PDB file of C-alpha atoms and ligand atoms in Angstrom:
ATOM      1  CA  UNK U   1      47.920 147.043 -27.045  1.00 97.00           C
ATOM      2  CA  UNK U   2      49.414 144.902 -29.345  1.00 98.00           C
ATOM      3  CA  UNK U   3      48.343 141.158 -29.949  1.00 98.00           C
ATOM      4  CA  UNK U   4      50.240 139.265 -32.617  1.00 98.00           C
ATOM      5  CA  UNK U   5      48.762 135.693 -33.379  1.00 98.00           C
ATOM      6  CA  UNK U   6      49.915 132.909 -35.723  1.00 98.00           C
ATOM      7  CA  UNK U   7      51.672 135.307 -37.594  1.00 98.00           C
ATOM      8  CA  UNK U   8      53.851 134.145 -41.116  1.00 98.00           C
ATOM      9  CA  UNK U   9      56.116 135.559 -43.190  1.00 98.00           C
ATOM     10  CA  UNK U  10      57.558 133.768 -46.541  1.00 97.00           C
ATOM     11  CA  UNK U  11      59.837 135.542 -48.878  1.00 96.00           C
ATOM     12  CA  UNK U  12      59.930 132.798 -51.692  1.00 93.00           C
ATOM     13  CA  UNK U  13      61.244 130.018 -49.855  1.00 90.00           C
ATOM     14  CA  UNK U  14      62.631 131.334 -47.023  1.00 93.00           C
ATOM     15  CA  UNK U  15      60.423 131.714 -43.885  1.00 95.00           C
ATOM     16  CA  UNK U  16      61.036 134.542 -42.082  1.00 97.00           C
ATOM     17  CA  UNK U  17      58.437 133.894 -39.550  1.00 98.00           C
ATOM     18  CA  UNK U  18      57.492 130.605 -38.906  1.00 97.00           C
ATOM     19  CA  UNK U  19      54.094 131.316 -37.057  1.00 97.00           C
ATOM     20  CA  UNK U  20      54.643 133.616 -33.706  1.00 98.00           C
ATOM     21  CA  UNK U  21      52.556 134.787 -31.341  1.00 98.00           C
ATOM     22  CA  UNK U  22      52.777 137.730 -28.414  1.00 98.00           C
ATOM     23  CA  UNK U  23      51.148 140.050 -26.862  1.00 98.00           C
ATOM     24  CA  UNK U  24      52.393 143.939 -25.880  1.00 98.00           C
ATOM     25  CA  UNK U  25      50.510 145.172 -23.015  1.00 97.00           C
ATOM     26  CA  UNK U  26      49.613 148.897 -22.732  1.00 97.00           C
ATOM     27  CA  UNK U  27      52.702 150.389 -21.371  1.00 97.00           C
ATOM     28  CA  UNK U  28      54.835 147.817 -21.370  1.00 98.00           C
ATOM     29  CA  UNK U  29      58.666 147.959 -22.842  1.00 98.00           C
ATOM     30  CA  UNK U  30      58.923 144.311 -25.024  1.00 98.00           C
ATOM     31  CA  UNK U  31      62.125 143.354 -26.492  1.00 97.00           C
ATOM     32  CA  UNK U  32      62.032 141.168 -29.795  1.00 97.00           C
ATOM     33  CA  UNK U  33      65.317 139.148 -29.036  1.00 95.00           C
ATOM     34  CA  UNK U  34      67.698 137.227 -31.667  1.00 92.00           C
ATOM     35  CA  UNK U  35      70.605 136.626 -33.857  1.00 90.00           C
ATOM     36  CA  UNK U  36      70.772 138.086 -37.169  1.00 90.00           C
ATOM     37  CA  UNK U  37      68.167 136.651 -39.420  1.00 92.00           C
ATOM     38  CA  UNK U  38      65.457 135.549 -36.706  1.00 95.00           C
ATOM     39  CA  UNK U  39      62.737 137.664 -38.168  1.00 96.00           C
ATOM     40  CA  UNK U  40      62.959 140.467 -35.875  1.00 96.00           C
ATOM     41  CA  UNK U  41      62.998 143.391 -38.618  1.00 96.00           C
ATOM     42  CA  UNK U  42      59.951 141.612 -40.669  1.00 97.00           C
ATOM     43  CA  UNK U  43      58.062 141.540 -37.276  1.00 98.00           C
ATOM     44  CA  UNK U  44      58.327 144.993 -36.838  1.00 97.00           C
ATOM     45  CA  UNK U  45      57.723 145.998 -40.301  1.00 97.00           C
ATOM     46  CA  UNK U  46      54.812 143.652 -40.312  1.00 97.00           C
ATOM     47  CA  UNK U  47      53.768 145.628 -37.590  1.00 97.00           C
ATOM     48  CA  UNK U  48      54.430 148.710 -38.662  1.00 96.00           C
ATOM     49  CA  UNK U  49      52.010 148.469 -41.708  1.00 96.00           C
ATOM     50  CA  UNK U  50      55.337 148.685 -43.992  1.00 95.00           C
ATOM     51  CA  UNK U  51      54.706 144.678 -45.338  1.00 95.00           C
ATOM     52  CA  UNK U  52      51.845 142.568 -45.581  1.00 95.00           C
ATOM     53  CA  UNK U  53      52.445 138.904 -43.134  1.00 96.00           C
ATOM     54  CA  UNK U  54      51.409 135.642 -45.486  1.00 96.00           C
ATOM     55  CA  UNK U  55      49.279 134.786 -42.866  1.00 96.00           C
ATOM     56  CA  UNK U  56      47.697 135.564 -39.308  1.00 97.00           C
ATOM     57  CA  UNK U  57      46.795 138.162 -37.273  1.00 95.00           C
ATOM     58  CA  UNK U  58      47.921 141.347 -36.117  1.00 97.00           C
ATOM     59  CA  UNK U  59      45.161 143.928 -33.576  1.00 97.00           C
ATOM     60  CA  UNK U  60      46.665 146.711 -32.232  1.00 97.00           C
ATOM     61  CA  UNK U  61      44.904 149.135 -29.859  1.00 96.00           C
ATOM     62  CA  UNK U  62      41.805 147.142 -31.155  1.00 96.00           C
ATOM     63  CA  UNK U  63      42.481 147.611 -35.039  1.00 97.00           C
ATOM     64  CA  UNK U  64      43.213 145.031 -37.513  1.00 97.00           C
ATOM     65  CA  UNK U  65      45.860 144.770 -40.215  1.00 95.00           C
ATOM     66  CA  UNK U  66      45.477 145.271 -43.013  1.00 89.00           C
ATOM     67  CA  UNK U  67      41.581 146.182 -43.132  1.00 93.00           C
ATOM     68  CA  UNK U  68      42.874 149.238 -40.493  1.00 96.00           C
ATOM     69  CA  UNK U  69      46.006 149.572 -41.559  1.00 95.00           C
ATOM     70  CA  UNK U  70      45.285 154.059 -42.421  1.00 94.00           C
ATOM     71  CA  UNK U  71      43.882 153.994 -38.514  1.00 96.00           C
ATOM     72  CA  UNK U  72      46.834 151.872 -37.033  1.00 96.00           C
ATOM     73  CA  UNK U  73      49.204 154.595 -38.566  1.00 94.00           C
ATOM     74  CA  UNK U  74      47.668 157.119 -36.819  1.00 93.00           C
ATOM     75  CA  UNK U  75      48.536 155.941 -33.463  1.00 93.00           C
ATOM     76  CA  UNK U  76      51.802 154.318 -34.482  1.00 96.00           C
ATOM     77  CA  UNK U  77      55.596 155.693 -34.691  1.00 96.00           C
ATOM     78  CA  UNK U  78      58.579 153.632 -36.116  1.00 96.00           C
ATOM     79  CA  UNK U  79      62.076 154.286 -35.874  1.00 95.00           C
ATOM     80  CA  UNK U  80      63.751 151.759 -38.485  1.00 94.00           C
ATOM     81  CA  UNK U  81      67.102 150.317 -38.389  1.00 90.00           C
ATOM     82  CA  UNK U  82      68.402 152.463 -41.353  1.00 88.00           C
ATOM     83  CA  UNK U  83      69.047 156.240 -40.795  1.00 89.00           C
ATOM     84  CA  UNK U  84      65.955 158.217 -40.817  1.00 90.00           C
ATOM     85  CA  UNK U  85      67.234 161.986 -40.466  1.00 94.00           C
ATOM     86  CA  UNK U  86      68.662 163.567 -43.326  1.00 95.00           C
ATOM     87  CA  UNK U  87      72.491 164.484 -42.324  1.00 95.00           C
ATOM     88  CA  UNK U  88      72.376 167.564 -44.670  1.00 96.00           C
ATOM     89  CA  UNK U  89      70.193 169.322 -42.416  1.00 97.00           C
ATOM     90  CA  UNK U  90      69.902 170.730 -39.059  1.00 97.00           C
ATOM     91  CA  UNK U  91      67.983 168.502 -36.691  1.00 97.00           C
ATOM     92  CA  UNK U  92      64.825 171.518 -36.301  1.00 97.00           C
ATOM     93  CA  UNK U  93      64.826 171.213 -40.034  1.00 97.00           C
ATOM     94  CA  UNK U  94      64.311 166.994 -39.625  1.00 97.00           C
ATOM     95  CA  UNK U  95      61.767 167.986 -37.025  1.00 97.00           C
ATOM     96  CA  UNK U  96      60.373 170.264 -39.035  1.00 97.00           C
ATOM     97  CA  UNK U  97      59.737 168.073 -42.626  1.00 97.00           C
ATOM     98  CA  UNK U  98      58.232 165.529 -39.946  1.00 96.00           C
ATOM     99  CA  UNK U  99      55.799 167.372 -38.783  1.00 97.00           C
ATOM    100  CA  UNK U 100      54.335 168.884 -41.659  1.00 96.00           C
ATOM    101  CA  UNK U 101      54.181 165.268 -43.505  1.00 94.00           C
ATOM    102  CA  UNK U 102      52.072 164.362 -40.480  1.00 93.00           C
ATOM    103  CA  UNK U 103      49.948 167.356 -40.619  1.00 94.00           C
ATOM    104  CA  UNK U 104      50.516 169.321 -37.436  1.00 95.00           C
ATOM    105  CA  UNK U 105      49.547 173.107 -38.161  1.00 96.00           C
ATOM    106  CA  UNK U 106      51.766 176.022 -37.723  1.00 95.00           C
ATOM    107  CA  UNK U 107      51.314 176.239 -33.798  1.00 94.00           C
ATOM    108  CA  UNK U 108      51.151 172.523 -33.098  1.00 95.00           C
ATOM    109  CA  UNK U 109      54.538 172.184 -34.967  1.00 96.00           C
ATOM    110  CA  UNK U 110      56.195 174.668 -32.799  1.00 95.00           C
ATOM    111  CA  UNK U 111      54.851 173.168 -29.667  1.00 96.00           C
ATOM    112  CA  UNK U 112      55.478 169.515 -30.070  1.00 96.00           C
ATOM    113  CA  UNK U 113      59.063 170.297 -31.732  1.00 97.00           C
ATOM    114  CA  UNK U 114      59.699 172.082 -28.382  1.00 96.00           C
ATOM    115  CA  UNK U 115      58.830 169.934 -26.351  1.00 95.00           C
ATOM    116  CA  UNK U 116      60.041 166.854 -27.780  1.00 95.00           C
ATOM    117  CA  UNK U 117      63.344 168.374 -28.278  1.00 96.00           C
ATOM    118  CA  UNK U 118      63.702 169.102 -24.315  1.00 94.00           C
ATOM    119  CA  UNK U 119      62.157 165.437 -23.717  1.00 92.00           C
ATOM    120  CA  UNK U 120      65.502 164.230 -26.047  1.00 92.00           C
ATOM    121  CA  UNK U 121      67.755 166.885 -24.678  1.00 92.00           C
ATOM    122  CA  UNK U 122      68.803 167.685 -27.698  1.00 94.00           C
ATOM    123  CA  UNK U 123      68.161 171.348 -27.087  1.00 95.00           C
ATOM    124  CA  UNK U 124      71.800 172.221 -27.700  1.00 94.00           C
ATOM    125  CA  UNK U 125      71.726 170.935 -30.897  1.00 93.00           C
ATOM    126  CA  UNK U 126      69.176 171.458 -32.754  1.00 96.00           C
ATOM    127  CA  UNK U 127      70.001 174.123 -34.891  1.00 97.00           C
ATOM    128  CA  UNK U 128      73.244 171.976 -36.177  1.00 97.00           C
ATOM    129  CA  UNK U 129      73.959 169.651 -39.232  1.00 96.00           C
ATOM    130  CA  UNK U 130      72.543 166.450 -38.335  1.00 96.00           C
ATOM    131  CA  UNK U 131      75.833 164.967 -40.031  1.00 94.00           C
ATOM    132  CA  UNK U 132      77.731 166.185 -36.794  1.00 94.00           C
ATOM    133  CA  UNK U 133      75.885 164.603 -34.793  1.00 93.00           C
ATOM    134  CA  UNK U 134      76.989 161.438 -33.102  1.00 90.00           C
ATOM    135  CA  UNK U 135      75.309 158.298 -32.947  1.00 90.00           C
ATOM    136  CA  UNK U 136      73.550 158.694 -29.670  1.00 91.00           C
ATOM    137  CA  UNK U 137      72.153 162.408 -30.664  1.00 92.00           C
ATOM    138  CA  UNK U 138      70.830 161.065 -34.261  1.00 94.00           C
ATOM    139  CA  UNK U 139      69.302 158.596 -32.670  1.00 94.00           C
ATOM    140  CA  UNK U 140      67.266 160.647 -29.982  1.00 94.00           C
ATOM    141  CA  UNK U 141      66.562 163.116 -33.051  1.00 96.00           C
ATOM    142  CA  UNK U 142      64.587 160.123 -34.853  1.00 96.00           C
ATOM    143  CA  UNK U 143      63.131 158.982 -32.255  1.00 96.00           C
ATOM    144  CA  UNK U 144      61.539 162.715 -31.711  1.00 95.00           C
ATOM    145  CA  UNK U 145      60.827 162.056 -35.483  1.00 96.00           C
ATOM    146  CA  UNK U 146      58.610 159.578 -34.663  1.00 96.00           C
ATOM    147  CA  UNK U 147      56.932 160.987 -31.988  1.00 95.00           C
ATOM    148  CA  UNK U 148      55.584 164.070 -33.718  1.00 96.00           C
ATOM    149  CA  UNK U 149      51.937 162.713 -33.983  1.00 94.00           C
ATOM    150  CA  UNK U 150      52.216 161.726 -30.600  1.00 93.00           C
ATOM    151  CA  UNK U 151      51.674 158.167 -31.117  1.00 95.00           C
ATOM    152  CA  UNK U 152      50.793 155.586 -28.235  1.00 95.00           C
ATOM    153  CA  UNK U 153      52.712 152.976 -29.822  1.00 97.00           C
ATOM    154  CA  UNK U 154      56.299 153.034 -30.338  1.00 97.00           C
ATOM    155  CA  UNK U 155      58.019 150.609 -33.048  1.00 97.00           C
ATOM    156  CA  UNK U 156      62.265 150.904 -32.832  1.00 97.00           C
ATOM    157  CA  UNK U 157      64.443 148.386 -34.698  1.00 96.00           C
ATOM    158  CA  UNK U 158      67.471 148.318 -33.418  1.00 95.00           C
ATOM    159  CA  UNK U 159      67.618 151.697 -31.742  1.00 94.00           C
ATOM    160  CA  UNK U 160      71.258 151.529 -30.312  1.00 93.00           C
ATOM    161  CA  UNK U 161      72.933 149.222 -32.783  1.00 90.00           C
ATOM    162  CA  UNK U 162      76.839 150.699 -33.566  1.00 86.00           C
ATOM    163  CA  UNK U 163      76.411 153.049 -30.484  1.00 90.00           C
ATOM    164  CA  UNK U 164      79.304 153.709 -28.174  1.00 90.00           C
ATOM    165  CA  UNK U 165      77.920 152.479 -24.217  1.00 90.00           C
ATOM    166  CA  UNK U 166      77.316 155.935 -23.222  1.00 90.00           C
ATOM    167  CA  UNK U 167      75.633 156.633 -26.178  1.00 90.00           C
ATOM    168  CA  UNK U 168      73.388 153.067 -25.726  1.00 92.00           C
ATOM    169  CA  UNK U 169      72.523 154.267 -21.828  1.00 93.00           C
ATOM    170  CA  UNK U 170      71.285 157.724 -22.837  1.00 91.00           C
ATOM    171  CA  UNK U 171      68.920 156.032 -26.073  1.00 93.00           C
ATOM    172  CA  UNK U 172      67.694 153.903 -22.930  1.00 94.00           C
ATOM    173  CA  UNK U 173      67.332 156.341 -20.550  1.00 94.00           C
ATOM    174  CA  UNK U 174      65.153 158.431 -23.190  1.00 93.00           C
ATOM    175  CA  UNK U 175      62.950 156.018 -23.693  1.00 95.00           C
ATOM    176  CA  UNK U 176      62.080 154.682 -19.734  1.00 95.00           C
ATOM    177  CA  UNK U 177      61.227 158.269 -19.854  1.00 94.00           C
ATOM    178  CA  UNK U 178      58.937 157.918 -22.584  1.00 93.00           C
ATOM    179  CA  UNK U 179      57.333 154.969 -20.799  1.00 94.00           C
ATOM    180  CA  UNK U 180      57.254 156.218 -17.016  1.00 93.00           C
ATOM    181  CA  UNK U 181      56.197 159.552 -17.898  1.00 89.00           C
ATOM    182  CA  UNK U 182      54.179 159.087 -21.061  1.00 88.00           C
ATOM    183  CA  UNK U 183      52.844 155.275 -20.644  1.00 91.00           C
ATOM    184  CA  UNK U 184      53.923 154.947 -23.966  1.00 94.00           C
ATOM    185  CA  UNK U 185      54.032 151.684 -24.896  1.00 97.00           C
ATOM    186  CA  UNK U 186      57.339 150.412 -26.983  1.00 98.00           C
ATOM    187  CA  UNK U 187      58.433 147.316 -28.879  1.00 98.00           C
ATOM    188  CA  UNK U 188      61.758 147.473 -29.675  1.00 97.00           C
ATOM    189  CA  UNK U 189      64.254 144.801 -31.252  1.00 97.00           C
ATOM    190  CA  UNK U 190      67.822 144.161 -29.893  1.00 94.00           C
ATOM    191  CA  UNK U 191      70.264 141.608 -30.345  1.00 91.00           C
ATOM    192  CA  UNK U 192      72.103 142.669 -27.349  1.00 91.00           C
ATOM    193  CA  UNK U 193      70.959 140.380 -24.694  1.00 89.00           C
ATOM    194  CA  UNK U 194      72.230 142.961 -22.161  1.00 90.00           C
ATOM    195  CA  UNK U 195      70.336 145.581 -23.254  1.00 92.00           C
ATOM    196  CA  UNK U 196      67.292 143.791 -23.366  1.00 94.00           C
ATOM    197  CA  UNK U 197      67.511 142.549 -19.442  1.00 92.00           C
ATOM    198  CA  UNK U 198      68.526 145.896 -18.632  1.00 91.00           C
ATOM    199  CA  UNK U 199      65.649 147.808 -20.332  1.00 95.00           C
ATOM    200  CA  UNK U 200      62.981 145.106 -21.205  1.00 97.00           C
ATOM    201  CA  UNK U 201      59.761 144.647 -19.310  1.00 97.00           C
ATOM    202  CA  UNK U 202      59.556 141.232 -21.435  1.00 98.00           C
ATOM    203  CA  UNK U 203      61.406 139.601 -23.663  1.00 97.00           C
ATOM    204  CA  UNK U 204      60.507 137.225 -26.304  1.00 97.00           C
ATOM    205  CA  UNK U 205      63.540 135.113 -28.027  1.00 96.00           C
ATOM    206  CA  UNK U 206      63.099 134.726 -31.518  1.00 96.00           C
ATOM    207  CA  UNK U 207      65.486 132.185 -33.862  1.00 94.00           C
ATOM    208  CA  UNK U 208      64.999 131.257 -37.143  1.00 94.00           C
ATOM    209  CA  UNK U 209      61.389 132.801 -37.456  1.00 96.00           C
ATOM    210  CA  UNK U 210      59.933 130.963 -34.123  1.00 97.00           C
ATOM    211  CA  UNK U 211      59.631 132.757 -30.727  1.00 97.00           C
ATOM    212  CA  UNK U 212      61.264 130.301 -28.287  1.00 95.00           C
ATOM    213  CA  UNK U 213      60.671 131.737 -25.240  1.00 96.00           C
ATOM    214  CA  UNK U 214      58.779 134.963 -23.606  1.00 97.00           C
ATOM    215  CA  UNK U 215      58.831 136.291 -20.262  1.00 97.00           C
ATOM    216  CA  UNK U 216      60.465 138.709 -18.265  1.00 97.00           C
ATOM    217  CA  UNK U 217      64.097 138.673 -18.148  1.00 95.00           C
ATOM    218  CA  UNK U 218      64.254 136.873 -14.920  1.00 95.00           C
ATOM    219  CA  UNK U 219      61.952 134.222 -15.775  1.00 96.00           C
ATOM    220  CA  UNK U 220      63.578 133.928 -18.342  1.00 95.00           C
ATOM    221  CA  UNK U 221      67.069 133.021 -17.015  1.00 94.00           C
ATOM    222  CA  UNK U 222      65.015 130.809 -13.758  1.00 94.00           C
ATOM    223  CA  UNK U 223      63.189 128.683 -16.609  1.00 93.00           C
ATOM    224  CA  UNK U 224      66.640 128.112 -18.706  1.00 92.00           C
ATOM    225  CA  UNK U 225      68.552 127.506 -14.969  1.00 93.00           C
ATOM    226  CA  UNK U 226      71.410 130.001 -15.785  1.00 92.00           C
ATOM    227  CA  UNK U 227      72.453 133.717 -14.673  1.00 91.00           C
ATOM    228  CA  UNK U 228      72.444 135.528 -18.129  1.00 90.00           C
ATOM    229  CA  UNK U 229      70.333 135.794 -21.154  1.00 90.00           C
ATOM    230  CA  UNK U 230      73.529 134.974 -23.302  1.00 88.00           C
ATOM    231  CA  UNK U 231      73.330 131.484 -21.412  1.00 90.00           C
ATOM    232  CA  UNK U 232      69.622 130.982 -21.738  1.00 91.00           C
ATOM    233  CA  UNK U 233      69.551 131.629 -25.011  1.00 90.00           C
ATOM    234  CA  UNK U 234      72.139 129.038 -25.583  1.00 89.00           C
ATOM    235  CA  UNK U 235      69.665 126.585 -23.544  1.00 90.00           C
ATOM    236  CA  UNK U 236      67.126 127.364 -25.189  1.00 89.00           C
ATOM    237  CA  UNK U 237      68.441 127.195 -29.019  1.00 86.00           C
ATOM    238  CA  UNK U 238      70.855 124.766 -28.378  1.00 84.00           C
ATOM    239  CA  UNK U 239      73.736 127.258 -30.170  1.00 83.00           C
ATOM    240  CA  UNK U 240      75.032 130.803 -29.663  1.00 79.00           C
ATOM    241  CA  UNK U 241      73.193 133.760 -30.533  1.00 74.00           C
ATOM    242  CA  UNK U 242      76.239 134.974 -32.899  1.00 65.00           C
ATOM    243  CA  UNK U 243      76.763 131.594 -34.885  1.00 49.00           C
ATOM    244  CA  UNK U 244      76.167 131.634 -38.602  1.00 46.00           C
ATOM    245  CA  UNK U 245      75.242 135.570 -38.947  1.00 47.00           C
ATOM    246  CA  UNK U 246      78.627 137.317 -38.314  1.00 47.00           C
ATOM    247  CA  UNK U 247      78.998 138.488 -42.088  1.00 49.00           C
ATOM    248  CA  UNK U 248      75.541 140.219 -42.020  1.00 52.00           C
ATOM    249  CA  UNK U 249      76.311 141.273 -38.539  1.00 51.00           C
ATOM    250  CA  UNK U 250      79.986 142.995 -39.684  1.00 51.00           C
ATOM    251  CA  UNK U 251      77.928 144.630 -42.787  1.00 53.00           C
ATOM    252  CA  UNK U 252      75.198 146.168 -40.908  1.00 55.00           C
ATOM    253  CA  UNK U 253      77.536 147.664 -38.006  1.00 56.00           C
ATOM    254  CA  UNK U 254      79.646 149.203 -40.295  1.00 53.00           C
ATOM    255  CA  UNK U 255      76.696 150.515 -42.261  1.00 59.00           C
ATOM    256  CA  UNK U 256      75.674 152.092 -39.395  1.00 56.00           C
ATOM    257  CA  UNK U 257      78.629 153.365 -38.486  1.00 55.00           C
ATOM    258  CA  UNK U 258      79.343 154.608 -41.659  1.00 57.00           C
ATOM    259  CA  UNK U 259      76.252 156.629 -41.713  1.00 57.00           C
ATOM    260  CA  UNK U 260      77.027 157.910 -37.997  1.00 56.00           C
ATOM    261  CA  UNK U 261      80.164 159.948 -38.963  1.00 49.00           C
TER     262      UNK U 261
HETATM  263  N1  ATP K   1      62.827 141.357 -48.500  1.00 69.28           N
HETATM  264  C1  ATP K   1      63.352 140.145 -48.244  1.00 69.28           C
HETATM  265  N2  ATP K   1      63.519 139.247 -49.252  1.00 69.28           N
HETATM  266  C2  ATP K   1      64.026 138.018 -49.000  1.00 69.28           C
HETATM  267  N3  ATP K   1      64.372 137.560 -47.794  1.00 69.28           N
HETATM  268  C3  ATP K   1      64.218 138.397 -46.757  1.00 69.28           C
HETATM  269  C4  ATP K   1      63.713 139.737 -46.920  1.00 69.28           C
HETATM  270  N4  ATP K   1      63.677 140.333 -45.707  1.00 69.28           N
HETATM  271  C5  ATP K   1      64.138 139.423 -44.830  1.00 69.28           C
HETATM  272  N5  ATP K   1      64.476 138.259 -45.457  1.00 69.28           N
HETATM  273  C6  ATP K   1      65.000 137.046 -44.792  1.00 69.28           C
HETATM  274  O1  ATP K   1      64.126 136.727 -43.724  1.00 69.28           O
HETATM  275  C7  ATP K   1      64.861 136.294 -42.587  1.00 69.28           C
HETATM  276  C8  ATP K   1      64.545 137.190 -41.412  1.00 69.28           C
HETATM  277  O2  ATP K   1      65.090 138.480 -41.658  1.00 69.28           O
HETATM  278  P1  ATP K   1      64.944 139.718 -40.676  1.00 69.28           P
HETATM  279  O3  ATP K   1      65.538 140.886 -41.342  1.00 69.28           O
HETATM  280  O4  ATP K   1      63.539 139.825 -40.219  1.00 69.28           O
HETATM  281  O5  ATP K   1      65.844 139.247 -39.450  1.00 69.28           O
HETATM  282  P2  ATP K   1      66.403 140.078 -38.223  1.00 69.28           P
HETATM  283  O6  ATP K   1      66.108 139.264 -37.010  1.00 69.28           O
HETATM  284  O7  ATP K   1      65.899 141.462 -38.259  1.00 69.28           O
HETATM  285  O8  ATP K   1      67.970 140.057 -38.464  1.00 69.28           O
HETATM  286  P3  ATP K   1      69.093 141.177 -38.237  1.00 69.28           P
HETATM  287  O9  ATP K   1      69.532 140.992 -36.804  1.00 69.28           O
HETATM  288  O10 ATP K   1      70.154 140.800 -39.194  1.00 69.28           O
HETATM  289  O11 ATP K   1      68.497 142.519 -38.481  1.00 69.28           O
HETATM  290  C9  ATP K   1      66.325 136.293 -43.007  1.00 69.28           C
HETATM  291  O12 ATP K   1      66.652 134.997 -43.422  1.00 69.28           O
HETATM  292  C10 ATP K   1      66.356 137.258 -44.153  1.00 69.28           C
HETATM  293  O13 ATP K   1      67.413 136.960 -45.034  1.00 69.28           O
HETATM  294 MG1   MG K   2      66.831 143.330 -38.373  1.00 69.28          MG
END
């Protein structure tokens, strides 16, 4: 669904992505895995029609960027890192904007906002200030955000970043559904490595703007010779996943937690 090939990224002289390659099968859950900075974020925005790459390719359900960029967004949804609802409104208001920016009529809006809501379970509240929401619930709200246009391709940067655990397991249980029930297919990013063995199909470990490794978890772990992601990626780098970006790291949390309250 999607194949990514020899792809850069350059902002002046830093190189965000140093030529990667992967492919996202059709229904498949992929995790983009690394430490701040690895080039997760530009991947996905890359993908996500939001940036142009310097170089290489990106086909996705058969469509090239950027000649097909207007057709790609048809069939894509992206839930970015940064808060996408507006906390001043309810969360049927959110739904609502959403749907008539991506031009469902008066009867399609009422019946995808429906259903979407009781795919979330946010049912109870929907008709609240998205500002009392908590982390988990804003979350689930963008993602039905996204889904409005009922893409088959799901982008999500960072979906559970800041989130309590119970929060993180009910963002991950939401979207298994979306890909057992609706063979969605997702790409996500995470620098959790337990998140990513618990919810990821495939992995690919990025680090400094190269994919190091890809496979499923489990390969993953056999090929490094350890038990845990944390340890193969430590293998595989040669340092720990948190080294070097813990100010960024600290910034971005709190961001989000900020925004969450
Ligand atoms: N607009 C930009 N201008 C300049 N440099 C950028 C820009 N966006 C990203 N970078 C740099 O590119 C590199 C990759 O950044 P990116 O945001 O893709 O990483 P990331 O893996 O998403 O990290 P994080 O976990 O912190 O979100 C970093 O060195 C970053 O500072
Ligand atoms: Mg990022």
């Amino acid at each position: 669904m999607i194949k990514v090939e020899q792809l850069y990224k350059y902002f002046k002289q830093v190189k965000a992505l140093d030529g990667i390659s992967f492919e996202v099968k059709k229904g498949e859950l992929f995790g983009l895995l690394g430490p701040n900075g690895a080039g997760k974020t530009t991947t996905v925005r890359i993908i996500s029609t939001l940036i142009p790459p310097t170089k290489g390719q990106v086909e996705i359900n058969g469509y090239f960027l950027p000649k097909d960029a207007a057709i790609i967004r048809n069939f894509i949804g992206y839930v970015p890192q940064a808060l996408s609802s507006d906390g001043t409104l309810t969360g049927y208001e959110n739904l609502l904007i959403f749907a008539k920016l991506v031009g469902l009529n008066r009867s399609e809006r009422e019946k995808q906002i429906n259903e979407l809501v009781e795919l979330m379970g946010i049912g109870d509240f929907v008709d609240r200030l998205v500002r009392e929401y908590s982390g988990g619930m804003v979350r689930k709200l963008e993602i039905a955000q996204a889904l409005l246009h009922n893409p088959k391709v799901l982008l999500l940067d960072e979906p559970t970043v800041g989130l309590d655990p119970a929060s993180r397991r009910s963002v991950w249980d939401v979207l298994k559904t979306l890909q057992e029930k609706y063979d969605s297919t997702i790409l996500l990013t995470t620098h959790y490595m337990e998140e990513a063995e618990a919810l990821c199909d495939r992995i690919a470990i990025m680090d400094h703007g190269k994919i190091v490794i890809i496979g499923t978890p489990k390969e993953i772990m056999e090929q490094a010779g350890v038990e845990t992601l944390e340890d193969a990626f430590i293998v595989l780098t040669g340092h720990e996943a948190e080294e070097g970006g813990n100010f960024n790291e600290l910034k971005r949390v709190r961001k989000t937690a900020r925004r969450l309250q």
